[in-house]
Structure formats: C-alpha cells, structure tokens
Tab-separated table of C-alpha atoms in Angstrom:
chain	number	residue	atom	x	y	z
A	1	MET	CA	-22.983	8.298	-20.158
A	2	LEU	CA	-22.339	6.910	-16.684
A	3	PRO	CA	-21.054	9.206	-13.898
A	4	VAL	CA	-17.383	8.455	-13.216
A	5	GLU	CA	-16.473	10.728	-10.284
A	6	HIS	CA	-15.869	9.125	-6.902
A	7	ASP	CA	-18.363	11.438	-5.182
A	8	ASP	CA	-21.357	10.456	-7.311
A	9	PRO	CA	-23.809	8.934	-4.757
A	10	ILE	CA	-23.980	5.481	-6.368
A	11	ASN	CA	-20.262	5.366	-7.062
A	12	ALA	CA	-19.562	6.406	-3.472
A	13	LYS	CA	-21.709	3.526	-2.157
A	14	ILE	CA	-19.818	1.070	-4.339
A	15	LEU	CA	-16.366	2.473	-3.510
A	16	ALA	CA	-17.058	2.503	0.230
A	17	VAL	CA	-17.090	-1.306	-0.068
A	18	SER	CA	-14.852	-2.027	-3.039
A	19	GLU	CA	-11.816	-0.062	-1.851
A	20	ASP	CA	-10.928	-2.296	1.099
A	21	LYS	CA	-13.841	-4.349	2.414
A	22	ILE	CA	-13.537	-7.529	0.297
A	23	ALA	CA	-10.987	-9.515	2.278
A	24	GLY	CA	-9.299	-12.659	0.998
A	25	PHE	CA	-10.155	-14.499	-2.206
A	26	VAL	CA	-13.785	-14.353	-3.370
A	27	ARG	CA	-15.073	-16.375	-6.316
A	28	GLU	CA	-17.534	-13.678	-7.424
A	29	PRO	CA	-16.048	-10.407	-6.124
A	30	PHE	CA	-18.418	-8.080	-7.996
A	31	GLU	CA	-21.450	-9.916	-6.632
A	32	GLU	CA	-20.001	-9.565	-3.131
A	33	ILE	CA	-19.425	-5.823	-3.625
A	34	ALA	CA	-23.013	-5.477	-4.869
A	35	ARG	CA	-24.436	-7.391	-1.908
A	36	ARG	CA	-22.583	-5.300	0.667
A	37	ALA	CA	-23.194	-1.981	-1.077
A	38	GLY	CA	-26.880	-2.630	-1.710
A	39	VAL	CA	-26.463	-1.918	-5.427
A	40	ASP	CA	-27.452	-4.190	-8.323
A	41	VAL	CA	-24.495	-6.239	-9.559
A	42	ASP	CA	-24.904	-5.109	-13.173
A	43	VAL	CA	-24.738	-1.500	-11.991
A	44	VAL	CA	-21.657	-2.283	-9.890
A	45	MET	CA	-19.813	-3.825	-12.824
A	46	ALA	CA	-20.806	-1.057	-15.228
A	47	ARG	CA	-19.788	1.704	-12.803
A	48	ILE	CA	-16.438	0.139	-11.863
A	49	ALA	CA	-15.595	-0.432	-15.531
A	50	ALA	CA	-16.547	3.163	-16.385
A	51	MET	CA	-14.464	4.592	-13.521
A	52	LEU	CA	-11.518	2.423	-14.557
A	53	ARG	CA	-11.721	3.630	-18.160
A	54	ALA	CA	-11.942	7.238	-16.980
A	55	GLY	CA	-8.973	6.906	-14.626
A	56	THR	CA	-11.011	7.612	-11.481
A	57	ILE	CA	-10.049	4.085	-10.481
A	58	ARG	CA	-6.406	3.499	-11.354
A	59	ARG	CA	-6.479	-0.280	-10.948
A	60	VAL	CA	-8.678	-3.223	-9.996
A	61	ARG	CA	-6.864	-6.249	-8.702
A	62	GLN	CA	-6.538	-9.019	-6.167
A	63	THR	CA	-3.940	-7.829	-3.698
A	64	LEU	CA	-1.459	-10.036	-1.924
A	65	LEU	CA	0.067	-9.785	1.518
A	66	ALA	CA	3.390	-9.361	-0.230
A	67	THR	CA	5.211	-8.989	3.094
A	68	ASN	CA	4.634	-12.753	3.412
A	69	LEU	CA	6.003	-13.487	-0.071
A	70	ALA	CA	9.073	-11.270	-0.356
A	71	ASP	CA	11.437	-9.333	1.864
A	72	GLY	CA	10.104	-5.797	2.024
A	73	ALA	CA	10.904	-2.457	3.573
A	74	LEU	CA	10.259	1.242	3.526
A	75	VAL	CA	13.413	2.934	2.267
A	76	ALA	CA	14.377	6.573	2.849
A	77	TRP	CA	16.912	7.982	0.387
A	78	LYS	CA	19.235	10.948	0.761
A	79	VAL	CA	19.743	12.205	-2.788
A	80	PRO	CA	21.403	15.492	-3.872
A	81	GLU	CA	18.699	18.089	-4.501
A	82	GLU	CA	19.490	18.363	-8.206
A	83	LYS	CA	19.133	14.585	-8.660
A	84	VAL	CA	15.908	13.954	-6.719
A	85	ASP	CA	13.515	14.185	-9.675
A	86	CYS	CA	15.690	11.973	-11.892
A	87	ALA	CA	16.024	9.431	-9.060
A	88	PHE	CA	12.255	9.498	-8.620
A	89	ASP	CA	11.722	8.833	-12.342
A	90	TRP	CA	14.255	5.993	-12.438
A	91	MET	CA	12.744	4.143	-9.489
A	92	PHE	CA	9.194	4.557	-10.749
A	93	GLN	CA	9.876	3.726	-14.388
A	94	ARG	CA	12.769	1.278	-14.279
A	95	ASP	CA	12.627	-0.581	-10.952
A	96	PRO	CA	9.596	-2.907	-10.851
A	97	PHE	CA	10.374	-3.805	-7.225
A	98	SER	CA	9.925	-0.253	-5.912
A	99	GLY	CA	6.212	0.318	-5.305
A	100	HIS	CA	5.256	3.648	-3.771
A	101	VAL	CA	7.703	6.357	-4.835
A	102	VAL	CA	7.157	9.609	-2.929
A	103	ILE	CA	8.993	12.877	-2.371
A	104	ARG	CA	8.419	13.887	1.248
A	105	SER	CA	9.107	17.021	3.250
A	106	THR	CA	8.738	18.257	6.818
A	107	ASP	CA	7.370	21.584	8.037
A	108	THR	CA	10.672	22.352	9.783
A	109	ILE	CA	14.245	21.102	9.532
A	110	SER	CA	14.161	18.044	11.767
A	111	ALA	CA	15.523	14.538	12.215
A	112	GLY	CA	15.703	12.844	8.826
A	113	SER	CA	14.358	15.802	6.861
A	114	GLU	CA	17.307	15.557	4.455
A	115	TYR	CA	15.811	12.242	3.266
A	116	LYS	CA	13.523	13.574	0.537
A	117	LEU	CA	12.857	10.426	-1.501
A	118	TRP	CA	10.903	7.542	0.031
A	119	THR	CA	10.051	4.221	-1.584
A	120	THR	CA	8.518	0.921	-0.649
A	121	LEU	CA	10.607	-2.007	-1.832
A	122	LYS	CA	10.027	-5.729	-2.213
A	123	VAL	CA	12.831	-8.126	-3.126
A	124	PRO	CA	11.917	-11.804	-3.707
A	125	ARG	CA	13.148	-14.272	-1.148
A	126	GLY	CA	16.700	-15.393	-1.771
A	127	PHE	CA	17.795	-11.931	-2.869
A	128	SER	CA	19.082	-9.043	-0.756
A	129	LEU	CA	17.365	-5.773	0.122
A	130	GLN	CA	20.760	-4.324	0.997
A	131	LYS	CA	22.329	-5.267	-2.336
A	132	HIS	CA	19.296	-4.030	-4.248
A	133	CYS	CA	19.528	-0.656	-2.507
A	134	GLU	CA	23.266	-0.518	-3.201
A	135	LEU	CA	22.544	-1.089	-6.880
A	136	LEU	CA	19.874	1.637	-6.888
A	137	THR	CA	22.307	3.965	-5.111
A	138	GLN	CA	24.687	3.648	-8.049
A	139	LYS	CA	21.901	4.044	-10.597
A	140	VAL	CA	20.410	7.251	-9.142
A	141	GLY	CA	23.411	8.842	-7.408
A	142	ALA	CA	22.049	8.594	-3.870
A	143	GLU	CA	24.330	9.542	-0.973
A	144	LYS	CA	22.863	7.075	1.509
A	145	PHE	CA	19.718	5.177	2.377
A	146	ARG	CA	17.922	3.789	5.391
A	147	ILE	CA	16.137	0.417	5.094
A	148	MET	CA	13.178	0.019	7.476
A	149	PRO	CA	11.557	-3.435	7.285
A	150	ALA	CA	8.172	-3.895	8.904
A	151	LYS	CA	8.438	-5.908	12.104
A	152	GLY	CA	4.663	-5.871	12.516
A	153	ILE	CA	1.574	-4.582	10.721
A	154	PHE	CA	-1.357	-3.067	12.636
A	155	THR	CA	-3.388	-1.436	9.847
A	156	LEU	CA	-3.333	-2.049	6.104
A	157	GLY	CA	-6.131	-0.722	3.914
A	158	VAL	CA	-7.307	2.170	1.787
A	159	GLY	CA	-10.953	3.264	1.912
A	160	HIS	CA	-10.425	6.927	1.019
A	161	VAL	CA	-14.122	7.507	0.291
A	162	ARG	CA	-15.162	5.904	3.569
A	163	ARG	CA	-12.603	7.921	5.561
A	164	LYS	CA	-13.753	11.336	4.327
A	165	THR	CA	-16.323	11.671	7.117
A	166	ILE	CA	-14.230	10.307	9.994
A	167	GLU	CA	-13.838	12.651	12.947
A	168	PRO	CA	-10.508	13.084	14.797
A	169	GLY	CA	-10.219	10.485	17.539
A	170	GLU	CA	-12.675	7.983	16.060
A	171	LYS	CA	-11.308	4.541	16.764
A	172	ALA	CA	-12.166	0.874	17.138
A	173	ASP	CA	-13.379	-0.482	20.467
A	174	GLU	CA	-10.272	-2.644	20.798
A	175	PRO	CA	-6.588	-2.107	19.969
A	176	ALA	CA	-5.464	-3.273	16.548
A	177	LYS	CA	-3.939	-6.754	16.452
A	178	MET	CA	-0.443	-7.004	15.079
A	179	ILE	CA	0.215	-9.199	12.061
A	180	ARG	CA	3.739	-10.578	12.229
A	181	VAL	CA	5.778	-10.521	9.046
A	182	GLU	CA	6.756	-14.094	8.232
A	183	VAL	CA	7.895	-14.979	4.721
A	184	VAL	CA	6.432	-18.237	3.365
A	185	ASP	CA	7.612	-20.601	0.644
A	186	LEU	CA	5.503	-21.376	-2.416
A	187	GLY	CA	5.787	-24.128	-4.981
A	188	GLU	CA	5.945	-23.577	-8.745
A	189	HIS	CA	2.256	-24.464	-9.199
A	190	GLU	CA	1.228	-21.929	-6.548
A	191	TRP	CA	3.403	-19.214	-8.113
A	192	ASN	CA	1.822	-19.987	-11.483
A	193	VAL	CA	-1.651	-19.316	-10.075
A	194	LEU	CA	-0.545	-16.357	-7.989
A	195	LEU	CA	1.039	-14.460	-10.875
A	196	VAL	CA	-2.121	-14.573	-13.000
A	197	LEU	CA	-4.346	-14.004	-9.957
A	198	LYS	CA	-2.694	-10.713	-9.021
A	199	ARG	CA	-2.588	-9.109	-12.451
A	200	GLU	CA	-4.676	-5.956	-12.837
A	201	PHE	CA	-8.106	-6.230	-14.437
A	202	VAL	CA	-8.850	-4.443	-17.685
A	203	PRO	CA	-12.391	-3.042	-18.043
A	204	GLU	CA	-13.495	-5.945	-20.275
A	205	GLU	CA	-12.719	-8.406	-17.445
A	206	ILE	CA	-15.153	-6.787	-15.050
A	207	ARG	CA	-17.891	-9.333	-15.539
A	208	PRO	CA	-19.435	-12.383	-13.849
A	209	ASN	CA	-17.107	-15.326	-13.265
A	210	PRO	CA	-13.996	-13.138	-13.671
A	211	TRP	CA	-11.524	-15.887	-12.753
A	212	ALA	CA	-12.403	-18.280	-15.585
A	213	SER	CA	-10.056	-16.614	-18.064
A	214	ARG	CA	-7.282	-16.477	-15.457
A	215	ALA	CA	-7.608	-20.216	-14.831
A	216	LYS	CA	-7.394	-20.803	-18.582
A	217	GLU	CA	-4.295	-18.609	-18.745
A	218	ALA	CA	-2.720	-20.654	-15.954
A	219	GLY	CA	-3.496	-23.834	-17.891
A	220	ILE	CA	-5.647	-25.373	-15.165
A	221	SER	CA	-9.328	-26.019	-14.506
A	222	LEU	CA	-11.405	-23.364	-12.755
A	223	ASP	CA	-11.953	-25.742	-9.816
A	224	GLU	CA	-8.185	-26.175	-9.423
A	225	PHE	CA	-7.700	-22.413	-9.666
A	226	TYR	CA	-10.258	-21.936	-6.891
A	227	ARG	CA	-8.612	-24.639	-4.773
A	228	VAL	CA	-5.157	-23.053	-4.972
A	229	ALA	CA	-6.452	-19.494	-4.508
A	230	GLU	CA	-8.540	-20.429	-1.486
A	231	ASN	CA	-5.608	-22.311	0.028
A	232	LEU	CA	-3.399	-19.244	-0.426
A	233	SER	CA	-6.119	-17.121	1.145
A	234	ALA	CA	-6.338	-19.449	4.152
A	235	ARG	CA	-2.553	-19.125	4.560
A	236	LYS	CA	-2.910	-15.288	4.714
A	237	ILE	CA	-1.060	-14.784	1.424
A	238	ILE	CA	-4.077	-13.187	-0.272
A	239	GLY	CA	-4.916	-9.650	0.815
A	240	ARG	CA	-8.173	-8.234	-0.558
A	241	PHE	CA	-9.989	-7.691	-3.827
A	242	SER	CA	-9.724	-3.971	-4.338
A	243	THR	CA	-10.532	-1.011	-6.537
A	244	PHE	CA	-7.764	1.552	-6.106
A	245	LEU	CA	-8.783	5.166	-6.586
A	246	GLU	CA	-6.470	7.639	-8.267
A	247	HIS	CA	-5.974	9.619	-5.068
A	248	VAL	CA	-2.782	11.465	-5.985
A	249	LYS	CA	-3.793	13.244	-9.185
A	250	PRO	CA	-7.077	15.086	-9.951
A	251	SER	CA	-9.662	13.389	-12.152
A	252	GLN	CA	-10.453	14.433	-15.726
A	253	THR	CA	-12.779	17.121	-14.366
A	254	GLY	CA	-10.392	18.287	-11.645
A	255	VAL	CA	-11.934	16.447	-8.679
A	256	ARG	CA	-9.467	15.186	-6.070
A	257	VAL	CA	-9.978	12.236	-3.734
A	258	THR	CA	-7.228	13.474	-1.407
A	259	ARG	CA	-4.805	16.378	-1.427
A	260	PHE	CA	-2.398	15.530	1.396
A	261	ASN	CA	-0.831	12.336	2.655
A	262	ALA	CA	0.935	12.349	5.974
A	263	LEU	CA	3.486	9.881	7.315
A	264	PHE	CA	3.285	10.102	11.108
A	265	HIS	CA	6.314	9.132	13.233
A	266	TRP	CA	6.437	8.210	16.913
A	267	ALA	CA	9.370	7.052	19.039
A	268	VAL	CA	8.297	4.999	22.052
A	269	PRO	CA	10.295	2.935	24.566
A	270	ALA	CA	11.682	-0.404	23.415
A	271	GLY	CA	9.335	-3.165	24.496
A	272	ARG	CA	6.192	-1.074	24.043
A	273	GLU	CA	6.025	-1.160	20.247
A	274	ILE	CA	3.219	-3.745	20.046
A	275	GLU	CA	1.121	-1.938	22.643
A	276	THR	CA	1.648	1.418	20.953
A	277	GLY	CA	0.996	0.082	17.454
A	278	GLY	CA	-2.262	-1.401	18.691
A	279	GLU	CA	-3.377	1.917	20.176
A	280	VAL	CA	-2.330	3.934	17.129
A	281	GLY	CA	-3.632	1.408	14.619
A	282	ARG	CA	-7.150	1.355	16.086
A	283	HIS	CA	-7.769	4.901	14.762
A	284	HIS	CA	-10.038	4.735	11.726
A	285	ILE	CA	-8.370	7.548	9.769
A	286	LEU	CA	-5.188	5.526	9.219
A	287	THR	CA	-4.644	3.531	6.039
A	288	HIS	CA	-1.355	2.021	7.257
A	289	CYS	CA	0.296	1.486	10.618
A	290	TYR	CA	3.573	-0.389	11.119
A	291	TRP	CA	6.296	-1.120	13.606
A	292	ARG	CA	9.503	-0.089	11.822
A	293	GLU	CA	12.875	0.780	13.308
A	294	ALA	CA	14.044	4.038	11.722
A	295	GLY	CA	17.331	4.382	13.603
A	296	PRO	CA	19.203	7.362	15.043
A	297	GLU	CA	18.864	9.446	11.837
A	298	PHE	CA	15.169	9.687	12.698
A	299	LYS	CA	15.571	9.865	16.498
A	300	ASN	CA	14.790	6.160	16.836
A	301	VAL	CA	11.231	6.348	15.553
A	302	ASN	CA	9.617	2.910	15.733
A	303	ILE	CA	5.909	3.404	15.001
A	304	MET	CA	4.786	4.832	11.659
A	305	ALA	CA	1.324	5.456	10.246
A	306	VAL	CA	-0.177	7.012	7.131
A	307	ALA	CA	-3.311	9.147	6.766
A	308	HIS	CA	-4.790	10.903	3.736
A	309	GLY	CA	-7.079	13.917	3.462
A	310	THR	CA	-8.015	17.038	1.559
A	311	ASP	CA	-7.199	19.442	4.400
A	312	LYS	CA	-3.764	19.650	6.038
A	313	GLN	CA	-4.983	21.031	9.350
A	314	ARG	CA	-7.612	18.303	9.535
A	315	LEU	CA	-4.864	15.673	9.277
A	316	LEU	CA	-2.916	17.444	12.030
A	317	ASP	CA	-6.094	17.363	14.145
A	318	HIS	CA	-6.297	13.606	13.606
A	319	LYS	CA	-2.676	13.220	14.695
A	320	ALA	CA	-3.250	15.403	17.769
A	321	ALA	CA	-6.134	13.122	18.745
A	322	ILE	CA	-3.861	10.075	18.428
A	323	ASP	CA	-1.191	11.835	20.500
A	324	ARG	CA	-3.747	12.566	23.239
A	325	HIS	CA	-4.854	8.945	23.193
A	326	LEU	CA	-1.275	7.719	23.661
A	327	GLU	CA	-0.881	10.119	26.560
A	328	SER	CA	-4.091	8.805	28.132
A	329	CYS	CA	-2.642	5.269	27.794
A	330	ARG	CA	0.496	6.471	29.621
A	331	ILE	CA	2.691	5.607	26.667
A	332	PRO	CA	5.663	8.001	26.664
A	333	VAL	CA	6.602	9.456	23.269
A	334	SER	CA	10.152	10.790	23.147
A	335	TYR	CA	9.837	12.178	19.628
A	336	THR	CA	7.205	12.617	16.945
A	337	ASN	CA	7.120	14.139	13.468
A	338	VAL	CA	5.114	14.362	10.257
A	339	PHE	CA	6.523	13.822	6.772
A	340	TRP	CA	4.242	15.231	4.076
A	341	GLY	CA	3.933	13.567	0.685
A	342	GLY	CA	4.464	15.624	-2.432
A	343	ARG	CA	5.132	14.185	-5.865
A	344	SER	CA	4.014	10.588	-5.798
A	345	GLU	CA	3.552	7.546	-8.007
A	346	ILE	CA	2.196	4.174	-6.978
A	347	LYS	CA	2.480	0.767	-8.581
A	348	PRO	CA	2.411	-2.794	-7.194
A	349	SER	CA	5.866	-4.110	-6.364
A	350	GLU	CA	6.824	-7.130	-8.438
A	351	ILE	CA	7.566	-10.171	-6.259
A	352	SER	CA	8.391	-12.960	-8.735
A	353	PRO	CA	11.871	-14.505	-8.268
A	354	LYS	CA	11.944	-15.277	-12.001
A	355	ILE	CA	11.257	-11.663	-12.960
A	356	TYR	CA	13.837	-10.468	-10.433
A	357	ARG	CA	16.540	-12.664	-11.979
A	358	GLU	CA	15.675	-11.356	-15.440
A	359	TRP	CA	15.738	-7.727	-14.240
A	360	LEU	CA	19.035	-8.215	-12.444
A	361	SER	CA	20.676	-9.578	-15.596
A	362	ASP	CA	19.505	-6.473	-17.485
A	363	SER	CA	20.531	-4.016	-14.714
A	364	PRO	CA	24.109	-4.797	-13.718
A	365	ALA	CA	25.875	-2.507	-11.289
A	366	THR	CA	27.584	0.401	-12.961
C-alpha cells in the first residue's frame, strides 16, 4: 500500500512542486511535476491518485484566475451569534458562488471583530455582488456585510509543504508585482472548453494525456482543445495546475498540514497601497496578498495577506518580521490586526453565467 501522508519523503517532493509550481496550462501536467520534482512520472501519478483517494489531497484541478472571469470579493458578515453556524452551513452547502467559508476571530475586541463569518464570493459578469449579498442576507439572517473587492493581487498560491521550513523574514529579492483585476469577455466556445477544463480530476483521470477525455466531453478535437486552452493561458485566464492538500482537517491518521490560518490586516496611507503590497507580498510565507479596501468598520485597512502554519506564535513571528520590514521601508502603518481562522470549508466558486441564472431561479429572495 502506498504512503498517503503529506510528510512522506517522496510525497513531500511531489507536493512541493504540485501544490503551486505548475503555472498556466500544461499539456502533460503530471510529466511536468515529475520532471521538476525529480521523481518518475509513474510514481507521481500513483502517489497523487493514492493521496486523492485517501483525502490527503482534497482536489486536483486546473485553476483559473477567476478574478478575470467574474466579479469577486472578500465578504465579511455580521451574523447574530446563534445563527453563525447555520449561516456557515447555508453558504457552504447551498451557495455555489461562495468559495472559502471561514469563521474568524481576533485575540482582543477590535475593529471589525463582530464580523465572525468571512467568505470569498464570485458572481458572473452581468450580475451584482451587492444584490447577491442582499439575497444571502435574507437567507441566513445576517445583520450587515462588507464587500471588499480586490483592487490588486500581489501573491496567490498555496505550497503548504514548501512553506513549512520558511523562516520569519524570508522574502524575494524584489517586491511582488501587482496583478490588476480586469474582467475579460469570453465567447461560448471558450466557455465550453473552460467549464470542462476546470472540473476536478477523479483518481482514474490521473494518467498520461489527461486532457483527451475532456476534449471529447467538449465535443472538439484534442488539438482544438489545446489551442483554446493555450490561448486562455496566454490571456492570463488560466491559473495553475494544482493539487490542493486538505489543510483544514486532519488526515485519516490524524496528521495535520496546518493548524492555524491568519488573515493579516494593515492600514497604510492612500497612494502607497501598491508599494506596500509589493513589500508585503514578497514574503515567502504568504499564500495570498491583496489590496482591498475594508472601510471604517476595519479602521480603513487596505492591505490583507494570509499565512498558514502549525504554530500560532510562529505565524505571529512571521507577521512581526513583515511589520519590521515595512518600518525599514518607511511605510507608515496606522493600524494592523490579525483575524484567526476557525471552522473552515473550501470549494471553488462557480463562475458560469448559465449556472448562476439557474441558481437564481431556484433561490428567489424570501
């Protein structure tokens, strides 16, 4: 029986590449993982399939830069204490457009700490984030919400295995470059390819030439599938080919990839968001770093970042190192905070306009 824990030496070599190193569309993704990891391709495919069956890997899929395909935001929800768990369940189970659903808390009562429920949300172009949130408010009994679209992205990845050995303060030689959020239009043919391209792999699909069956499903030749996928990749619509670890819950044998996830907040002067995001985003520990405007409820926070780890103090040490770096760059921070993740579920946000219309017709406002 093959080892299925993330910390097995061979699995760790594979995951250090497969989590977030295969950028764009690749015709033979498992061969590329094998080449970079220095592991035979048959071993790579067998190990990934075994980890997926065991739940160590929760999904294998081609990711999209969905911020370029749908209007998206981080949403903080103020929900009465007695309704938080039911609201969490509804958004995770019944709203396909809410992705990450997390209950967060702060170490002290502070700006925005009454917002316990946090979600990521994508609404296909032509529909309204505001109206969607108003509908969810009625469904779950929320008191209010704060929509925080990303104005720029500095870091977007996972790589939990790779980040386990990172020391506080380790960073890239240059500031992170900001990716601007610009929604693009796709034709029906491109959507047809995209929807089958992004679907999660089942273990039986982890094999050579994995896209052949997807091309057949789309009703087109493999060459045409490649042409469209590579065009989408060139237009920065394709993200990466990724194996996503189950990092929230323990494995079958009780092993955890991470124990804590921290959402770091910084408020910096208007006009210095791009500079600050670049300096924050260059730190290797971070899986996400965005420019988002959180508003007065959160003391005008405008830079947010996420880090994961198994030790809470270690994550605070990483944040302290980032704070010292900002000070050395003479970037004034008027306010900073940490929101800790508790109960959490993660799924890809649906982005299809067709599916949104169907969902909306089945979920009228109450």
